[in-house]
Amino acid sequence: MWRLIFLLSSTVIAGESGPEIEYPETPIEYSPLPQEEDAPSLLPGMLYPRESESREVKSLDGMWDFLVSPSGDTLKGYREAWYANELSKVGKVMQMPVPSSYNDITTSRELRDHVGAVWYQRTFFVPSSWREQRVFIRFGSVNYLAQVWVNDGLVTNHEMGHLPFEAEISSYLVYGGKNRITVAVDNTLLQTSVPQGKIVDTAVDNGSVHTQTYTFDFFNYAGIHRPVLLHTKPRFYIEDVTVRTGLIGDIGIITYVVQPAGLQEREIPMCRVSLLDAEDKLAIREPVYRFSDTLKVPYPNLWWPRGMNSNPGYLYTLEVSLSVVNDSKVDVYRLPIGIRTLSWSNSSLLLNDKPVYMRGFGRHEDSILRGRGLDLVTVARDHELLQWIGANAYRTSHYPYSDEVLDVADRLGFLIIDECPSVDTENFSPILLSRHKESLSELIRRDKNRPSVIMWSIANEPRTQLQAAGEYFKQVAHHTKALDPTRPITIAMARAVQEDKAGEYLDVISFNRYNAWYINPGRIDTITNRVIAEAEAWYRKYNKPVLMSEYGADTMPGLHELPEYVWSEEYQKEVLSKHFEAFDRLRNEGFFIGEFIWNFADFRTAQTYIRVGGNKKGVFTRDRQPKMAAYHVRKRYHSLQKELDGMEVPTDLEDYVSLHYSLRSRF
């Protein structure tokens, strides 16, 4: 249900592992955590809408009517049933682009900082030919709470930003005529939402206002963030496809399960499965006529990450057809898949039986004006820069990224640590635990078939020192492993090794630490040994592979100082260099498997005195231009590619200096 009951309590405003500003907190009582579930319930399938012979897709992206609930009466739209009329008859609407965040588009401070409900509406036509089909509406992401009405009828609710949801709307539509869709969006975060937040009363000049507070260090952008798609399916249809791959000698193994839906009693379904290579040629001897089976692919083109093969990101197409006896209709769905193996030990991560060393970034879905709204230009630019700099991996910090982003990762061969939206998790409660598990269920349902996804991150910087953290994360970890035992799980840790209570339930230990920034700022000489000592301590305690998931320093573009000084471009470069030295020594110890700079690009945060226009730890600016450190990172990442995987480095890695220097750099 819609949750608009505000907790009028204070919060802690902090960022990453930085200094915290403590405010008195209203005590909240929480029930003990429930007993662990025997087995998680599987969610219904929800395949990404793809056009085929049997399916049509229509975008509802574009300009929508937009109206904001009064800040002092956020329930007004529900009481007055705004969904039952044109919004323009209720109040003065503006045009709002979908997808986008609404916060940064206007000149209004009130809209940027709005807490509570906003309303979107538009009209659309449905062809008469769709009358014989099932029609669904799919939202790629709405942050944070959503209710959707079609022609006055409530068709679905959803709680959780950054993850898709859909509903069948066949019975609500006017076929061959005009229809109206209305969406209420609420950005309120409470202690039982994922991620968590609090609502506080703030005294202002003319009274008091509700203010959203949160401890995570990125702006709580809101709105319809990803595409809105109308799509059709036949009466009986392919609801879900699950794929797992392997390799036995020179034979690629694809185990699949097809889940049908919409069948009537006594109907006999039939399933046909083919595998096509990148040239659309049949990759197996002949199609298979089973709902679950194992396909064998001789001498397959394996899915490899960037840097480990000259042809990274190779994708096959699994073509699935569903029909019933004595009916000419057929449903066809095509799923891109990659054939690869994935395994791990107490010291390594292996892909296709070769050790993987990840070098990349934590990132954000964030861009100027659009906020967290999907912007394909930014997606293309980001992956161009990731290739230029030589990265082979990134973490979807601190929430799942869009289908469109992960499609690019699959095709280009980037390794993905796929993170659920749980950030700074604390005040563990049964409701929070349930929603946390639900976020992972939705994430795994969406991304289970992606070859690029090699690890699930079940939280970022949770308060794992708290007494209840052990039981809480044991249950979250077991839930995740029950849904997908084929990938390792991790948490981006921020608490000290000796106080952590969650690491024993993970497969890989990831840790965030800001030496010479939040800890000993300005002291470049405190980095290397501290990083080595902490990584070794994590390994000693848990005997599991270790990676560093965040490190870095804020940098103002264009600020130069010699010798280096905090916030200067020289200082950021030196901070990264000292970490590189630590990582090379750790790699020789045999358990260290990856390094992730924080951050790929600058991004917006809440307003605090430690943030100048947002977080400036990116090696690229928010408009995706390189800082000095980007060129230095490029040399390292491409050098690692040559050292570890034998791939050639770009010819433009070094500019000409002199003949002697050029010859020396070549060897």
XYZ file of C-alpha atoms in Angstrom:
667
model
C 0.000 0.000 0.000
C 0.867 3.610 -0.347
C 3.000 4.706 2.574
C 2.698 8.377 3.385
C 2.962 8.231 7.161
C 5.984 10.301 8.024
C 8.389 9.449 10.819
C 9.122 12.816 12.386
C 12.641 12.067 13.535
C 16.152 13.319 12.870
C 18.990 11.683 10.989
C 22.674 11.534 10.291
C 23.944 13.276 7.202
C 27.109 11.634 5.926
C 28.826 10.509 2.805
C 30.800 7.402 1.970
C 32.981 6.731 5.008
C 33.277 10.404 5.838
C 32.656 12.470 8.935
C 29.169 12.194 10.393
C 27.109 15.011 11.892
C 25.080 13.636 14.755
C 21.613 14.928 15.569
C 19.484 13.709 18.473
C 17.320 10.842 17.293
C 13.826 9.880 18.330
C 13.943 6.277 19.604
C 12.067 3.787 17.424
C 11.235 0.312 18.661
C 11.725 -2.575 16.247
C 10.496 -6.149 16.556
C 12.993 -9.011 16.551
C 13.867 -10.366 13.136
C 11.715 -13.304 11.992
C 13.016 -16.824 11.599
C 14.732 -17.501 8.298
C 12.517 -18.678 5.457
C 12.858 -22.270 4.242
C 12.988 -21.229 0.590
C 12.195 -17.917 -1.105
C 9.067 -17.668 -3.215
C 9.844 -17.136 -6.885
C 8.413 -14.027 -8.524
C 6.428 -14.353 -11.757
C 8.576 -13.920 -14.841
C 8.961 -10.471 -16.396
C 10.972 -10.570 -19.607
C 12.119 -7.308 -21.142
C 9.674 -6.254 -23.903
C 11.127 -7.189 -27.297
C 9.379 -6.944 -30.629
C 8.853 -10.182 -32.530
C 6.439 -11.783 -34.969
C 3.961 -12.125 -32.100
C 4.734 -9.082 -29.929
C 4.483 -5.340 -30.442
C 6.047 -2.574 -28.368
C 4.918 1.056 -28.209
C 6.790 3.729 -26.279
C 4.932 6.216 -24.082
C 8.073 8.292 -23.563
C 7.815 11.995 -24.264
C 6.213 15.018 -22.614
C 3.641 14.250 -19.909
C 1.349 16.601 -17.991
C 2.824 17.130 -14.539
C 1.325 18.493 -11.329
C 2.795 18.728 -7.830
C 0.790 18.006 -4.696
C 0.810 20.944 -2.266
C 3.759 20.572 0.109
C 1.472 20.896 3.108
C -1.148 18.462 1.815
C 0.495 15.630 -0.084
C -2.680 13.499 0.091
C -4.807 16.078 -1.708
C -4.588 14.301 -5.049
C -5.877 11.054 -3.557
C -8.765 12.648 -1.689
C -9.850 14.515 -4.778
C -9.218 11.552 -7.128
C -7.004 13.442 -9.561
C -6.612 10.231 -11.552
C -10.305 10.392 -12.519
C -9.929 13.664 -14.455
C -7.557 15.485 -16.706
C -4.861 17.014 -14.500
C -5.252 20.289 -16.381
C -8.726 20.591 -14.843
C -7.300 20.199 -11.345
C -4.525 22.740 -11.483
C -1.932 24.412 -13.667
C 0.126 21.637 -15.230
C 3.576 21.840 -16.765
C 5.135 19.557 -19.346
C 7.610 17.052 -17.892
C 9.866 14.842 -20.041
C 9.730 11.086 -19.461
C 12.161 9.545 -18.740
C 13.909 12.054 -16.464
C 14.170 13.205 -12.880
C 11.936 16.203 -12.302
C 14.241 17.872 -9.758
C 16.698 19.834 -11.929
C 14.594 20.710 -14.970
C 12.845 23.829 -13.688
C 14.089 26.951 -11.918
C 12.034 26.092 -8.828
C 13.842 25.435 -5.555
C 10.598 24.033 -4.166
C 10.322 21.385 -6.897
C 13.987 20.443 -6.638
C 13.597 19.769 -2.911
C 9.969 18.576 -2.999
C 8.979 15.792 -0.599
C 5.849 13.782 -1.311
C 3.618 13.047 -4.269
C 3.751 14.384 -7.799
C 1.390 13.409 -10.610
C 2.072 12.486 -14.242
C -0.537 12.030 -16.960
C -0.803 11.561 -20.709
C -3.162 10.109 -23.310
C -2.445 7.421 -25.892
C -4.246 5.394 -28.538
C -4.477 1.615 -28.681
C -4.972 0.024 -32.114
C -8.115 -2.023 -32.664
C -5.842 -4.878 -33.755
C -4.632 -5.246 -30.176
C -8.083 -6.378 -29.033
C -7.100 -10.029 -29.487
C -3.822 -9.580 -27.562
C -2.859 -9.193 -23.938
C -1.641 -5.637 -23.351
C 0.852 -4.746 -20.615
C 2.278 -1.489 -19.303
C 5.906 -1.604 -18.139
C 7.887 1.003 -16.211
C 11.667 0.612 -16.225
C 11.939 2.534 -12.947
C 9.921 4.991 -10.875
C 11.494 6.436 -7.758
C 10.393 5.686 -5.152
C 6.705 4.741 -4.812
C 4.317 4.484 -7.736
C 0.595 4.026 -8.316
C -0.720 3.691 -11.858
C -4.268 4.271 -13.136
C -5.504 3.600 -16.661
C -8.854 5.205 -17.506
C -9.704 5.709 -13.815
C -8.852 2.110 -12.861
C -5.963 1.385 -10.473
C -3.806 -1.174 -12.288
C -0.725 -1.513 -10.091
C 1.370 -0.256 -7.175
C 5.108 -0.586 -6.856
C 7.583 0.237 -4.132
C 11.270 0.311 -5.033
C 13.193 2.648 -7.277
C 15.643 1.401 -9.931
C 13.753 -1.803 -10.741
C 11.060 -2.497 -13.359
C 7.425 -3.406 -12.825
C 4.546 -4.150 -15.147
C 0.841 -4.956 -15.145
C -1.629 -6.344 -17.636
C -4.106 -3.611 -18.586
C -6.117 -5.391 -21.308
C -9.449 -5.006 -19.504
C -8.931 -1.290 -18.773
C -8.367 -0.135 -22.359
C -10.475 1.467 -25.061
C -9.409 -0.276 -28.288
C -9.339 1.908 -31.376
C -9.738 4.983 -29.163
C -8.082 7.365 -26.728
C -6.892 6.225 -23.288
C -5.520 8.099 -20.295
C -2.743 6.964 -17.955
C -2.036 8.669 -14.624
C 0.932 7.963 -12.366
C 1.407 9.189 -8.806
C 5.049 9.207 -7.719
C 6.240 9.693 -4.157
C 9.914 10.123 -3.234
C 9.457 9.728 0.523
C 12.068 7.498 2.157
C 11.493 6.064 5.631
C 13.409 3.712 7.888
C 11.596 0.769 6.297
C 12.292 1.719 2.662
C 15.218 0.566 0.526
C 17.256 2.747 0.727
C 16.397 4.212 4.101
C 15.679 7.818 4.995
C 13.826 9.918 7.535
C 11.377 12.803 7.434
C 12.087 15.627 9.856
C 10.273 18.843 10.671
C 12.471 21.822 9.843
C 11.677 25.256 11.243
C 11.599 27.910 8.511
C 10.768 31.604 8.458
C 7.034 31.067 7.948
C 6.509 27.956 10.081
C 7.898 24.471 9.470
C 8.279 22.076 6.544
C 8.771 18.358 6.133
C 12.345 17.695 4.998
C 13.720 14.444 3.589
C 17.007 13.403 5.147
C 19.217 10.432 4.324
C 22.760 9.319 5.029
C 23.704 8.134 1.546
C 25.890 10.437 -0.502
C 23.916 10.930 -3.714
C 20.908 13.094 -4.499
C 17.505 11.463 -4.019
C 16.344 12.115 -7.551
C 12.695 11.308 -8.216
C 10.311 10.779 -11.103
C 9.722 8.337 -13.943
C 13.346 7.522 -14.592
C 13.249 4.904 -17.334
C 11.154 4.108 -20.412
C 7.402 3.494 -20.204
C 6.415 0.783 -22.669
C 3.098 -0.586 -23.852
C 3.640 -4.084 -25.160
C 1.540 -6.992 -26.305
C 1.670 -10.727 -25.765
C -0.608 -13.400 -27.244
C -3.300 -15.037 -25.106
C -0.812 -17.790 -24.201
C 2.733 -16.538 -23.982
C 6.288 -17.118 -22.825
C 6.351 -15.710 -19.302
C 9.954 -16.443 -18.366
C 13.177 -18.001 -19.602
C 16.021 -19.025 -17.288
C 19.446 -19.862 -18.719
C 22.614 -21.248 -17.175
C 25.741 -21.947 -19.165
C 28.880 -24.027 -18.823
C 31.715 -25.647 -20.722
C 32.795 -29.283 -20.936
C 35.917 -29.593 -23.022
C 35.119 -28.036 -26.404
C 31.360 -28.227 -25.876
C 29.368 -25.248 -24.663
C 26.503 -26.170 -22.343
C 23.261 -24.185 -22.167
C 20.655 -25.374 -19.687
C 17.351 -23.588 -20.107
C 13.851 -23.546 -18.597
C 10.870 -21.956 -20.360
C 7.836 -20.950 -18.318
C 4.550 -20.629 -20.270
C 1.523 -18.635 -19.099
C -2.065 -18.027 -20.165
C -2.848 -21.627 -21.051
C -6.416 -22.804 -20.762
C -7.476 -26.079 -19.240
C -6.726 -29.106 -21.456
C -4.618 -27.109 -23.885
C -1.453 -28.925 -24.874
C 1.496 -26.518 -25.173
C 4.466 -27.034 -27.457
C 7.860 -25.350 -27.173
C 10.564 -24.965 -29.819
C 14.033 -23.701 -28.875
C 16.814 -22.733 -31.297
C 20.214 -21.154 -30.784
C 21.537 -18.639 -33.305
C 25.077 -17.285 -33.463
C 26.043 -13.652 -34.015
C 25.464 -14.090 -37.765
C 21.957 -15.507 -37.161
C 23.053 -18.986 -38.193
C 21.897 -22.095 -36.328
C 24.533 -22.908 -33.696
C 23.178 -26.336 -32.715
C 22.443 -29.380 -34.820
C 18.669 -28.875 -34.788
C 15.963 -27.142 -32.724
C 14.858 -28.751 -29.470
C 11.185 -29.305 -28.610
C 11.155 -29.223 -24.798
C 10.318 -26.679 -22.092
C 13.572 -27.523 -20.323
C 16.646 -29.169 -21.717
C 20.375 -28.840 -22.282
C 21.775 -27.521 -25.554
C 25.273 -28.560 -26.624
C 27.269 -26.127 -28.749
C 30.433 -27.485 -30.399
C 33.455 -25.171 -30.238
C 31.458 -22.194 -28.906
C 32.474 -18.580 -29.042
C 32.746 -17.888 -25.329
C 31.652 -14.656 -23.677
C 34.842 -12.934 -22.531
C 35.317 -9.652 -20.696
C 37.279 -6.797 -22.175
C 41.019 -7.305 -22.194
C 40.906 -11.089 -21.900
C 40.036 -11.786 -25.537
C 40.193 -9.949 -28.851
C 36.439 -10.565 -29.345
C 34.819 -9.627 -26.008
C 31.086 -9.766 -25.351
C 30.128 -12.463 -27.873
C 26.378 -13.086 -27.737
C 24.182 -15.844 -29.071
C 20.401 -15.582 -29.430
C 18.139 -18.123 -27.768
C 14.984 -18.195 -29.906
C 11.943 -19.597 -28.085
C 8.581 -20.327 -29.715
C 5.412 -21.342 -27.865
C 2.273 -22.747 -29.460
C -0.633 -25.023 -28.553
C -2.045 -27.981 -30.414
C -4.777 -27.071 -32.921
C -4.020 -23.329 -32.765
C -2.078 -21.485 -35.453
C -0.901 -18.700 -33.133
C 2.723 -18.738 -31.999
C 4.530 -16.606 -29.413
C 8.184 -15.895 -30.198
C 10.770 -14.422 -27.821
C 14.484 -13.928 -28.508
C 16.912 -13.695 -25.602
C 20.568 -12.621 -26.016
C 22.852 -14.937 -24.011
C 26.573 -15.477 -23.541
C 28.262 -18.823 -22.931
C 30.731 -18.635 -20.068
C 31.710 -20.365 -16.844
C 32.078 -18.672 -13.472
C 33.622 -20.127 -10.321
C 35.409 -18.914 -7.236
C 37.597 -20.196 -4.432
C 38.904 -18.738 -1.189
C 41.436 -16.660 -3.135
C 40.313 -16.156 -6.723
C 37.491 -15.549 -9.193
C 37.634 -17.573 -12.415
C 35.830 -16.845 -15.671
C 36.143 -19.564 -18.313
C 38.698 -21.142 -15.949
C 40.994 -18.100 -16.095
C 41.670 -15.796 -13.123
C 39.909 -12.453 -13.344
C 41.435 -9.239 -12.049
C 38.870 -6.436 -12.114
C 39.893 -2.834 -12.718
C 37.173 -0.283 -12.959
C 34.920 2.120 -11.125
C 31.985 2.720 -8.910
C 29.546 4.817 -10.928
C 26.199 6.580 -10.763
C 23.315 6.985 -13.184
C 23.623 10.760 -13.009
C 23.843 13.553 -15.548
C 23.239 17.274 -15.740
C 19.543 18.299 -15.978
C 18.334 14.717 -16.474
C 19.344 13.608 -12.988
C 18.868 9.845 -12.829
C 16.673 9.695 -15.937
C 17.851 7.358 -18.687
C 19.830 9.293 -21.282
C 21.193 7.166 -24.121
C 23.706 9.832 -25.143
C 25.262 9.685 -21.672
C 25.148 5.873 -21.713
C 27.039 5.812 -25.018
C 29.593 8.408 -23.866
C 30.207 6.612 -20.562
C 30.974 3.297 -22.243
C 33.175 5.013 -24.806
C 35.192 6.533 -21.939
C 35.304 3.206 -20.084
C 36.839 1.617 -23.182
C 39.241 4.528 -23.666
C 40.503 4.318 -20.099
C 40.942 0.530 -20.217
C 38.420 -0.519 -17.543
C 36.986 -4.023 -17.644
C 34.443 -3.739 -14.811
C 32.132 -1.485 -12.841
C 29.799 -1.724 -9.878
C 26.190 -0.525 -10.244
C 26.554 1.645 -7.179
C 24.273 2.038 -5.333
C 21.255 0.539 -7.080
C 20.479 -1.521 -10.191
C 21.172 0.304 -13.458
C 18.796 0.281 -16.401
C 18.250 -2.626 -18.793
C 19.657 -0.418 -21.535
C 22.933 0.123 -19.651
C 23.378 -3.580 -18.957
C 22.580 -4.416 -22.587
C 25.647 -2.347 -23.508
C 27.749 -4.099 -20.831
C 26.741 -7.495 -22.211
C 27.653 -6.491 -25.781
C 30.946 -4.767 -24.952
C 32.195 -7.298 -22.403
C 32.201 -5.319 -19.150
C 32.113 -7.237 -15.866
C 29.311 -6.055 -13.594
C 28.950 -6.201 -9.825
C 25.171 -5.794 -9.671
C 24.107 -3.931 -6.524
C 20.672 -3.764 -4.927
C 19.398 -0.391 -3.606
C 20.280 -0.983 0.061
C 22.621 1.789 1.265
C 23.844 2.547 4.812
C 21.504 -0.151 6.107
C 20.683 0.175 9.825
C 17.773 -0.029 12.277
C 17.150 -3.603 11.152
C 13.488 -4.571 11.309
C 11.235 -7.316 9.912
C 9.661 -4.894 7.407
C 13.051 -3.666 6.213
C 14.335 -7.240 5.920
C 11.330 -8.220 3.821
C 11.758 -5.263 1.456
C 15.514 -5.823 1.234
C 14.911 -9.431 0.165
C 12.246 -8.276 -2.267
C 14.700 -5.871 -3.922
C 17.097 -8.748 -4.512
C 14.333 -11.011 -5.796
C 13.368 -8.356 -8.352
C 16.996 -7.714 -9.274
C 17.839 -11.374 -9.801
C 14.640 -11.967 -11.780
C 15.669 -9.163 -14.138
C 19.402 -9.856 -14.523
C 19.786 -13.616 -13.941
C 20.527 -14.347 -17.619
C 23.121 -11.623 -18.202
C 26.677 -12.864 -18.864
C 28.139 -9.524 -17.744
C 26.735 -9.882 -14.221
C 29.327 -11.864 -12.283
C 28.503 -10.878 -8.695
C 25.568 -9.679 -6.578
C 26.239 -6.868 -4.111
C 23.604 -7.113 -1.402
C 24.342 -3.756 0.278
C 26.634 -0.733 0.334
C 28.221 0.390 3.608
C 25.675 -1.187 5.966
C 26.177 -0.821 9.700
C 27.618 -4.320 10.066
C 28.995 -3.605 13.529
C 25.504 -3.599 15.048
C 24.388 -6.589 17.073
C 21.519 -7.522 14.746
C 23.643 -7.218 11.588
C 24.835 -10.836 11.689
C 21.369 -12.394 11.635
C 20.024 -9.766 9.242
C 22.699 -10.251 6.583
C 22.792 -13.992 7.066
C 19.150 -14.052 5.979
C 19.726 -11.627 3.084
C 22.732 -13.648 1.889
C 20.924 -16.988 2.142
C 17.934 -15.539 0.287
C 20.207 -14.370 -2.538
C 22.096 -17.671 -2.767
C 18.841 -19.627 -2.822
C 17.658 -17.603 -5.823
C 20.990 -17.792 -7.658
C 23.781 -20.096 -6.446
C 25.788 -19.542 -9.660
C 27.243 -16.140 -8.743
C 29.219 -15.009 -5.691
C 27.782 -12.381 -3.356
C 29.478 -9.462 -1.682
C 28.863 -6.322 0.392
C 30.782 -3.067 0.013
C 31.987 -2.840 3.618
C 32.811 0.390 5.431
C 33.104 -0.732 9.057
C 36.386 -1.897 10.568
C 37.444 -5.509 10.092
C 37.415 -6.392 13.775
C 33.826 -5.181 14.356
C 32.186 -6.620 11.226
C 29.492 -9.279 11.706
C 28.453 -9.927 8.065
C 31.536 -11.084 6.165
C 31.209 -14.747 7.113
C 28.061 -15.022 4.954
C 29.685 -13.613 1.789
C 31.759 -15.149 -0.996
C 33.895 -12.078 -1.737
C 34.962 -9.320 0.643
C 34.737 -5.788 -0.765
C 35.782 -2.775 1.291
C 35.520 1.018 0.946
C 38.172 3.212 2.554
C 39.268 6.802 1.983
C 42.837 6.981 3.228
C 44.389 10.450 2.887
C 40.920 11.929 2.409
C 38.453 11.319 5.251
C 41.248 9.589 7.174
C 44.478 11.631 7.505
C 43.604 14.180 4.807
C 46.672 15.500 3.019
C 48.905 12.625 4.138
C 49.785 10.811 0.936
C 52.358 8.828 2.928
C 49.631 7.058 4.967
C 47.976 5.204 2.084
C 49.957 2.225 0.825
C 50.718 0.353 4.024
C 47.229 0.993 5.435
C 45.513 -0.419 2.353
C 47.738 -3.495 2.390
C 47.207 -4.047 6.115
C 43.424 -3.767 5.868
C 43.136 -6.085 2.860
C 45.314 -8.650 4.625
C 43.214 -8.340 7.782
C 39.989 -9.015 5.845
C 41.589 -12.071 4.256
C 42.919 -13.385 7.568
C 39.522 -13.041 9.208
C 37.374 -14.600 6.481
C 39.736 -16.482 4.120
C 37.899 -15.170 1.034
C 38.918 -13.177 -2.055
C 39.237 -9.445 -1.383
C 38.747 -6.386 -3.593
C 38.734 -2.660 -2.872
C 35.366 -1.325 -3.963
C 35.890 2.390 -3.205
C 38.828 4.759 -2.752
C 39.610 8.229 -4.034
C 39.703 11.961 -3.395
C 37.524 14.935 -4.333
C 39.024 17.150 -7.022
C 37.984 20.518 -8.387
C 38.631 20.524 -12.146
C 41.268 23.082 -13.030
C 42.663 23.435 -9.492
C 46.413 22.833 -9.678
C 48.991 23.000 -6.894
C 52.639 21.931 -6.678
C 53.362 20.300 -4.328
C 49.986 18.546 -4.381
C 47.293 19.806 -2.007
C 43.832 18.448 -1.140
C 41.189 19.136 -3.817
C 43.837 19.728 -6.498
C 44.107 17.558 -9.594
C 47.674 16.678 -8.611
C 46.471 15.419 -5.230
C 43.865 13.091 -6.766
C 46.492 11.625 -9.083
C 48.895 10.993 -6.200
C 46.179 9.400 -4.047
C 45.370 6.958 -6.830
C 49.062 6.209 -7.478
C 49.693 5.259 -3.863
C 46.738 2.870 -4.019
C 48.108 1.356 -7.239
C 51.341 0.544 -5.425
C 49.389 -1.184 -2.665
C 47.310 -3.153 -5.145
C 50.358 -4.468 -7.010
C 51.864 -5.731 -3.775
C 48.545 -7.291 -2.782
C 48.164 -9.019 -6.156
C 51.396 -10.855 -5.446
C 49.852 -12.279 -2.262
C 47.318 -14.237 -4.312
C 43.946 -13.254 -2.813
C 43.345 -9.707 -4.125
C 41.030 -9.671 -7.158
C 40.042 -6.106 -8.014
C 40.300 -2.321 -7.706
C 37.414 0.110 -8.193
C 38.027 3.868 -8.136
C 35.344 6.070 -6.604
C 34.120 7.563 -8.860
C 33.919 7.348 -12.627
C 32.372 10.837 -12.914
C 31.327 13.651 -10.583
C 27.708 13.476 -9.435
C 25.038 15.409 -7.549
C 24.536 14.974 -3.797
C 22.370 16.532 -1.124
C 23.494 20.003 -0.054
C 26.171 19.913 2.649
C 29.210 22.007 3.434
C 31.577 19.171 2.474
C 30.177 19.024 -1.083
C 30.829 21.764 -3.655
C 28.081 21.222 -6.215
C 28.127 17.521 -5.436
C 30.702 14.764 -5.080
C 33.856 15.572 -7.046
C 35.698 12.254 -6.776
C 35.200 11.428 -10.449
C 38.176 11.056 -12.763
C 35.777 12.606 -15.278
C 33.703 15.716 -14.687
C 29.924 15.536 -14.551
C 29.818 16.542 -18.227
C 32.221 13.639 -18.986
C 35.515 15.431 -19.608
C 38.760 13.969 -18.214
C 40.627 15.308 -15.224
C 44.397 14.873 -14.959
C 43.957 11.578 -13.092
C 42.028 9.993 -15.981
C 45.160 9.942 -18.153
C 47.140 8.346 -15.323
C 44.461 5.700 -14.712
C 44.390 4.977 -18.439
C 48.085 4.102 -18.394
C 47.603 1.773 -15.443
C 44.526 -0.053 -16.682
C 45.965 -0.681 -20.147
C 49.283 -1.734 -18.628
C 47.463 -4.240 -16.416
C 45.651 -5.535 -19.498
C 48.995 -6.238 -21.176
C 50.628 -7.654 -18.044
C 47.784 -9.928 -16.960
C 46.048 -10.833 -20.210
C 48.647 -10.272 -22.915
C 46.574 -7.731 -24.866
C 48.303 -4.894 -26.672
C 48.130 -1.362 -25.274
C 46.869 1.570 -27.367
C 49.512 3.352 -29.429
C 48.453 6.757 -28.057
C 49.038 5.879 -24.402
C 52.161 8.070 -24.339
C 52.816 11.301 -26.191
C 56.176 11.755 -27.860
C 58.830 13.181 -25.524
C 62.162 12.129 -27.009
C 63.592 9.170 -28.885
C 65.249 7.796 -25.744
C 62.053 8.137 -23.675
C 59.878 6.563 -26.383
C 62.154 3.523 -26.717
C 62.292 3.052 -22.934
C 58.481 3.295 -22.591
C 57.997 0.635 -25.231
C 59.717 -2.080 -23.181
